PDB file of N, CA, C and O in Angstrom:
ATOM      1  N   MET O 678       0.825  -1.148   0.000  1.00  0.00           N
ATOM      2  CA  MET O 678       0.000   0.000   0.000  1.00  0.00           C
ATOM      3  C   MET O 678       0.883   1.229   0.000  1.00  0.00           C
ATOM      4  O   MET O 678       1.953   1.218   0.583  1.00  0.00           O
ATOM      5  N   ILE O 679       0.404   2.261  -0.655  1.00  0.00           N
ATOM      6  CA  ILE O 679       1.128   3.527  -0.704  1.00  0.00           C
ATOM      7  C   ILE O 679       0.196   4.629  -0.222  1.00  0.00           C
ATOM      8  O   ILE O 679      -0.949   4.714  -0.650  1.00  0.00           O
ATOM      9  N   ASP O 680       0.712   5.454   0.688  1.00  0.00           N
ATOM     10  CA  ASP O 680      -0.045   6.582   1.215  1.00  0.00           C
ATOM     11  C   ASP O 680       0.732   7.853   0.889  1.00  0.00           C
ATOM     12  O   ASP O 680       1.886   7.991   1.285  1.00  0.00           O
ATOM     13  N   LEU O 681       0.125   8.757   0.150  1.00  0.00           N
ATOM     14  CA  LEU O 681       0.759  10.020  -0.214  1.00  0.00           C
ATOM     15  C   LEU O 681       0.246  11.117   0.704  1.00  0.00           C
ATOM     16  O   LEU O 681      -0.957  11.341   0.789  1.00  0.00           O
ATOM     17  N   LYS O 682       1.155  11.803   1.379  1.00  0.00           N
ATOM     18  CA  LYS O 682       0.793  12.883   2.295  1.00  0.00           C
ATOM     19  C   LYS O 682       1.428  14.173   1.799  1.00  0.00           C
ATOM     20  O   LYS O 682       2.578  14.188   1.384  1.00  0.00           O
ATOM     21  N   MET O 683       0.689  15.265   1.875  1.00  0.00           N
ATOM     22  CA  MET O 683       1.194  16.570   1.446  1.00  0.00           C
ATOM     23  C   MET O 683       1.671  17.390   2.647  1.00  0.00           C
ATOM     24  O   MET O 683       1.598  18.609   2.650  1.00  0.00           O
ATOM     25  N   THR O 684       2.164  16.723   3.686  1.00  0.00           N
ATOM     26  CA  THR O 684       2.650  17.357   4.905  1.00  0.00           C
ATOM     27  C   THR O 684       3.940  16.678   5.340  1.00  0.00           C
ATOM     28  O   THR O 684       4.372  15.688   4.731  1.00  0.00           O
ATOM     29  N   ASN O 685       4.540  17.193   6.401  1.00  0.00           N
ATOM     30  CA  ASN O 685       5.671  16.505   7.016  1.00  0.00           C
ATOM     31  C   ASN O 685       5.191  15.204   7.638  1.00  0.00           C
ATOM     32  O   ASN O 685       4.014  15.053   7.961  1.00  0.00           O
ATOM     33  N   MET O 686       6.116  14.278   7.841  1.00  0.00           N
ATOM     34  CA  MET O 686       5.797  12.990   8.449  1.00  0.00           C
ATOM     35  C   MET O 686       5.321  13.204   9.879  1.00  0.00           C
ATOM     36  O   MET O 686       5.855  14.024  10.611  1.00  0.00           O
ATOM     37  N   LYS O 687       4.269  12.492  10.257  1.00  0.00           N
ATOM     38  CA  LYS O 687       3.759  12.503  11.631  1.00  0.00           C
ATOM     39  C   LYS O 687       3.724  11.061  12.121  1.00  0.00           C
ATOM     40  O   LYS O 687       3.493  10.135  11.338  1.00  0.00           O
ATOM     41  N   LEU O 688       3.949  10.866  13.412  1.00  0.00           N
ATOM     42  CA  LEU O 688       3.979   9.511  13.967  1.00  0.00           C
ATOM     43  C   LEU O 688       2.669   8.773  13.772  1.00  0.00           C
ATOM     44  O   LEU O 688       2.658   7.556  13.572  1.00  0.00           O
ATOM     45  N   GLU O 689       1.557   9.488  13.783  1.00  0.00           N
ATOM     46  CA  GLU O 689       0.267   8.802  13.610  1.00  0.00           C
ATOM     47  C   GLU O 689       0.108   8.203  12.219  1.00  0.00           C
ATOM     48  O   GLU O 689      -0.672   7.279  12.021  1.00  0.00           O
ATOM     49  N   TYR O 690       0.851   8.716  11.234  1.00  0.00           N
ATOM     50  CA  TYR O 690       0.790   8.136   9.887  1.00  0.00           C
ATOM     51  C   TYR O 690       1.304   6.697   9.895  1.00  0.00           C
ATOM     52  O   TYR O 690       0.775   5.834   9.194  1.00  0.00           O
ATOM     53  N   ALA O 691       2.341   6.430  10.685  1.00  0.00           N
ATOM     54  CA  ALA O 691       2.892   5.073  10.772  1.00  0.00           C
ATOM     55  C   ALA O 691       1.874   4.121  11.406  1.00  0.00           C
ATOM     56  O   ALA O 691       1.688   2.995  10.937  1.00  0.00           O
ATOM     57  N   GLY O 692       1.201   4.574  12.457  1.00  0.00           N
ATOM     58  CA  GLY O 692       0.177   3.750  13.087  1.00  0.00           C
ATOM     59  C   GLY O 692      -0.987   3.485  12.164  1.00  0.00           C
ATOM     60  O   GLY O 692      -1.531   2.380  12.121  1.00  0.00           O
ATOM     61  N   GLN O 693      -1.359   4.499  11.409  1.00  0.00           N
ATOM     62  CA  GLN O 693      -2.450   4.367  10.444  1.00  0.00           C
ATOM     63  C   GLN O 693      -2.076   3.349   9.363  1.00  0.00           C
ATOM     64  O   GLN O 693      -2.876   2.467   9.025  1.00  0.00           O
ATOM     65  N   MET O 694      -0.856   3.452   8.853  1.00  0.00           N
ATOM     66  CA  MET O 694      -0.411   2.510   7.816  1.00  0.00           C
ATOM     67  C   MET O 694      -0.357   1.101   8.381  1.00  0.00           C
ATOM     68  O   MET O 694      -0.724   0.145   7.695  1.00  0.00           O
ATOM     69  N   ASN O 695       0.099   0.949   9.608  1.00  0.00           N
ATOM     70  CA  ASN O 695       0.151  -0.370  10.236  1.00  0.00           C
ATOM     71  C   ASN O 695      -1.244  -0.981  10.309  1.00  0.00           C
ATOM     72  O   ASN O 695      -1.424  -2.172  10.046  1.00  0.00           O
ATOM     73  N   MET O 696      -2.237  -0.163  10.643  1.00  0.00           N
ATOM     74  CA  MET O 696      -3.624  -0.643  10.698  1.00  0.00           C
ATOM     75  C   MET O 696      -4.080  -1.109   9.309  1.00  0.00           C
ATOM     76  O   MET O 696      -4.701  -2.165   9.176  1.00  0.00           O
ATOM     77  N   TYR O 697      -3.778  -0.331   8.280  1.00  0.00           N
ATOM     78  CA  TYR O 697      -4.162  -0.703   6.912  1.00  0.00           C
ATOM     79  C   TYR O 697      -3.514  -2.011   6.476  1.00  0.00           C
ATOM     80  O   TYR O 697      -4.167  -2.879   5.905  1.00  0.00           O
ATOM     81  N   VAL O 698      -2.212  -2.160   6.743  1.00  0.00           N
ATOM     82  CA  VAL O 698      -1.482  -3.367   6.337  1.00  0.00           C
ATOM     83  C   VAL O 698      -2.019  -4.584   7.085  1.00  0.00           C
ATOM     84  O   VAL O 698      -2.214  -5.646   6.491  1.00  0.00           O
ATOM     85  N   ASN O 699      -2.262  -4.440   8.380  1.00  0.00           N
ATOM     86  CA  ASN O 699      -2.796  -5.560   9.158  1.00  0.00           C
ATOM     87  C   ASN O 699      -4.182  -5.980   8.660  1.00  0.00           C
ATOM     88  O   ASN O 699      -4.474  -7.171   8.553  1.00  0.00           O
ATOM     89  N   TYR O 700      -5.033  -5.011   8.354  1.00  0.00           N
ATOM     90  CA  TYR O 700      -6.364  -5.327   7.825  1.00  0.00           C
ATOM     91  C   TYR O 700      -6.247  -6.068   6.494  1.00  0.00           C
ATOM     92  O   TYR O 700      -6.890  -7.097   6.291  1.00  0.00           O
ATOM     93  N   TYR O 701      -5.413  -5.545   5.598  1.00  0.00           N
ATOM     94  CA  TYR O 701      -5.255  -6.172   4.284  1.00  0.00           C
ATOM     95  C   TYR O 701      -4.739  -7.604   4.434  1.00  0.00           C
ATOM     96  O   TYR O 701      -5.234  -8.523   3.785  1.00  0.00           O
ATOM     97  N   THR O 702      -3.752  -7.778   5.307  1.00  0.00           N
ATOM     98  CA  THR O 702      -3.175  -9.105   5.515  1.00  0.00           C
ATOM     99  C   THR O 702      -4.217 -10.083   6.047  1.00  0.00           C
ATOM    100  O   THR O 702      -4.284 -11.232   5.613  1.00  0.00           O
ATOM    101  N   LYS O 703      -5.055  -9.618   6.955  1.00  0.00           N
ATOM    102  CA  LYS O 703      -6.049 -10.500   7.579  1.00  0.00           C
ATOM    103  C   LYS O 703      -7.261 -10.755   6.696  1.00  0.00           C
ATOM    104  O   LYS O 703      -7.763 -11.878   6.615  1.00  0.00           O
ATOM    105  N   GLU O 704      -7.751  -9.741   5.991  1.00  0.00           N
ATOM    106  CA  GLU O 704      -9.039  -9.836   5.307  1.00  0.00           C
ATOM    107  C   GLU O 704      -8.963 -10.038   3.784  1.00  0.00           C
ATOM    108  O   GLU O 704      -9.905 -10.557   3.201  1.00  0.00           O
ATOM    109  N   VAL O 705      -7.880  -9.619   3.137  1.00  0.00           N
ATOM    110  CA  VAL O 705      -7.848  -9.619   1.675  1.00  0.00           C
ATOM    111  C   VAL O 705      -6.818 -10.591   1.106  1.00  0.00           C
ATOM    112  O   VAL O 705      -7.093 -11.313   0.156  1.00  0.00           O
ATOM    113  N   LYS O 706      -5.648 -10.607   1.682  1.00  0.00           N
ATOM    114  CA  LYS O 706      -4.528 -11.400   1.162  1.00  0.00           C
ATOM    115  C   LYS O 706      -4.834 -12.891   1.225  1.00  0.00           C
ATOM    116  O   LYS O 706      -5.453 -13.367   2.175  1.00  0.00           O
ATOM    117  N   ASN O 707      -4.392 -13.624   0.207  1.00  0.00           N
ATOM    118  CA  ASN O 707      -4.548 -15.075   0.258  1.00  0.00           C
ATOM    119  C   ASN O 707      -3.190 -15.718   0.551  1.00  0.00           C
ATOM    120  O   ASN O 707      -2.169 -15.052   0.606  1.00  0.00           O
ATOM    121  N   GLU O 708      -3.175 -17.009   0.736  1.00  0.00           N
ATOM    122  CA  GLU O 708      -1.967 -17.716   1.161  1.00  0.00           C
ATOM    123  C   GLU O 708      -0.842 -17.689   0.127  1.00  0.00           C
ATOM    124  O   GLU O 708       0.311 -17.943   0.465  1.00  0.00           O
ATOM    125  N   PHE O 709      -1.126 -17.368  -1.113  1.00  0.00           N
ATOM    126  CA  PHE O 709      -0.100 -17.379  -2.159  1.00  0.00           C
ATOM    127  C   PHE O 709       0.524 -16.002  -2.395  1.00  0.00           C
ATOM    128  O   PHE O 709       1.478 -15.874  -3.146  1.00  0.00           O
ATOM    129  N   ASP O 710      -0.013 -14.963  -1.765  1.00  0.00           N
ATOM    130  CA  ASP O 710       0.529 -13.609  -1.911  1.00  0.00           C
ATOM    131  C   ASP O 710       1.784 -13.430  -1.066  1.00  0.00           C
ATOM    132  O   ASP O 710       1.951 -14.087  -0.037  1.00  0.00           O
ATOM    133  N   ASN O 711       2.658 -12.527  -1.509  1.00  0.00           N
ATOM    134  CA  ASN O 711       3.827 -12.153  -0.715  1.00  0.00           C
ATOM    135  C   ASN O 711       3.376 -11.321   0.478  1.00  0.00           C
ATOM    136  O   ASN O 711       2.229 -10.900   0.564  1.00  0.00           O
ATOM    137  N   GLU O 712       4.320 -11.064   1.392  1.00  0.00           N
ATOM    138  CA  GLU O 712       4.018 -10.241   2.562  1.00  0.00           C
ATOM    139  C   GLU O 712       3.558  -8.853   2.140  1.00  0.00           C
ATOM    140  O   GLU O 712       4.048  -8.293   1.167  1.00  0.00           O
ATOM    141  N   SER O 713       2.645  -8.285   2.886  1.00  0.00           N
ATOM    142  CA  SER O 713       2.142  -6.940   2.625  1.00  0.00           C
ATOM    143  C   SER O 713       3.105  -5.908   3.200  1.00  0.00           C
ATOM    144  O   SER O 713       3.671  -6.111   4.273  1.00  0.00           O
ATOM    145  N   ILE O 714       3.279  -4.796   2.486  1.00  0.00           N
ATOM    146  CA  ILE O 714       4.105  -3.706   2.986  1.00  0.00           C
ATOM    147  C   ILE O 714       3.357  -2.393   2.789  1.00  0.00           C
ATOM    148  O   ILE O 714       2.458  -2.294   1.960  1.00  0.00           O
ATOM    149  N   GLY O 715       3.735  -1.401   3.549  1.00  0.00           N
ATOM    150  CA  GLY O 715       3.159  -0.077   3.418  1.00  0.00           C
ATOM    151  C   GLY O 715       4.260   0.953   3.209  1.00  0.00           C
ATOM    152  O   GLY O 715       5.293   0.894   3.860  1.00  0.00           O
ATOM    153  N   ILE O 716       4.028   1.889   2.310  1.00  0.00           N
ATOM    154  CA  ILE O 716       4.982   2.953   2.021  1.00  0.00           C
ATOM    155  C   ILE O 716       4.267   4.282   2.246  1.00  0.00           C
ATOM    156  O   ILE O 716       3.175   4.493   1.729  1.00  0.00           O
ATOM    157  N   ILE O 717       4.897   5.157   3.020  1.00  0.00           N
ATOM    158  CA  ILE O 717       4.352   6.479   3.280  1.00  0.00           C
ATOM    159  C   ILE O 717       5.266   7.502   2.628  1.00  0.00           C
ATOM    160  O   ILE O 717       6.453   7.561   2.951  1.00  0.00           O
ATOM    161  N   LEU O 718       4.744   8.281   1.707  1.00  0.00           N
ATOM    162  CA  LEU O 718       5.512   9.331   1.044  1.00  0.00           C
ATOM    163  C   LEU O 718       4.988  10.685   1.515  1.00  0.00           C
ATOM    164  O   LEU O 718       3.812  10.982   1.391  1.00  0.00           O
ATOM    165  N   CYS O 719       5.894  11.502   2.089  1.00  0.00           N
ATOM    166  CA  CYS O 719       5.529  12.812   2.623  1.00  0.00           C
ATOM    167  C   CYS O 719       6.363  13.896   1.925  1.00  0.00           C
ATOM    168  O   CYS O 719       7.427  13.609   1.380  1.00  0.00           O
ATOM    169  N   THR O 720       5.895  15.122   2.016  1.00  0.00           N
ATOM    170  CA  THR O 720       6.639  16.221   1.405  1.00  0.00           C
ATOM    171  C   THR O 720       7.820  16.642   2.251  1.00  0.00           C
ATOM    172  O   THR O 720       8.750  17.259   1.745  1.00  0.00           O
ATOM    173  N   GLY O 721       7.826  16.316   3.532  1.00  0.00           N
ATOM    174  CA  GLY O 721       8.931  16.656   4.420  1.00  0.00           C
ATOM    175  C   GLY O 721       9.295  15.480   5.301  1.00  0.00           C
ATOM    176  O   GLY O 721       8.600  14.477   5.315  1.00  0.00           O
ATOM    177  N   LYS O 722      10.396  15.607   6.034  1.00  0.00           N
ATOM    178  CA  LYS O 722      10.824  14.479   6.869  1.00  0.00           C
ATOM    179  C   LYS O 722      10.847  14.784   8.356  1.00  0.00           C
ATOM    180  O   LYS O 722      11.179  13.954   9.151  1.00  0.00           O
ATOM    181  N   LYS O 723      10.506  16.005   8.773  1.00  0.00           N
ATOM    182  CA  LYS O 723      10.474  16.324  10.200  1.00  0.00           C
ATOM    183  C   LYS O 723       9.381  15.543  10.876  1.00  0.00           C
ATOM    184  O   LYS O 723       8.273  15.427  10.378  1.00  0.00           O
ATOM    185  N   VAL O 724       9.714  14.960  12.050  1.00  0.00           N
ATOM    186  CA  VAL O 724       8.732  14.181  12.812  1.00  0.00           C
ATOM    187  C   VAL O 724       8.331  14.973  14.028  1.00  0.00           C
ATOM    188  O   VAL O 724       9.080  15.571  14.682  1.00  0.00           O
TER     189      VAL O 724
END
């Protein structure tokens, strides 16, 4: 999954992405798929 943010990185974005990846892994992914990953792209890097 990819999440595009037009702000600096915030810690809650990581928690949000973790929730999305866990949901996808549990509810959508089948046994033949590779591991799910999440990528967060932000305009800045200050946390």
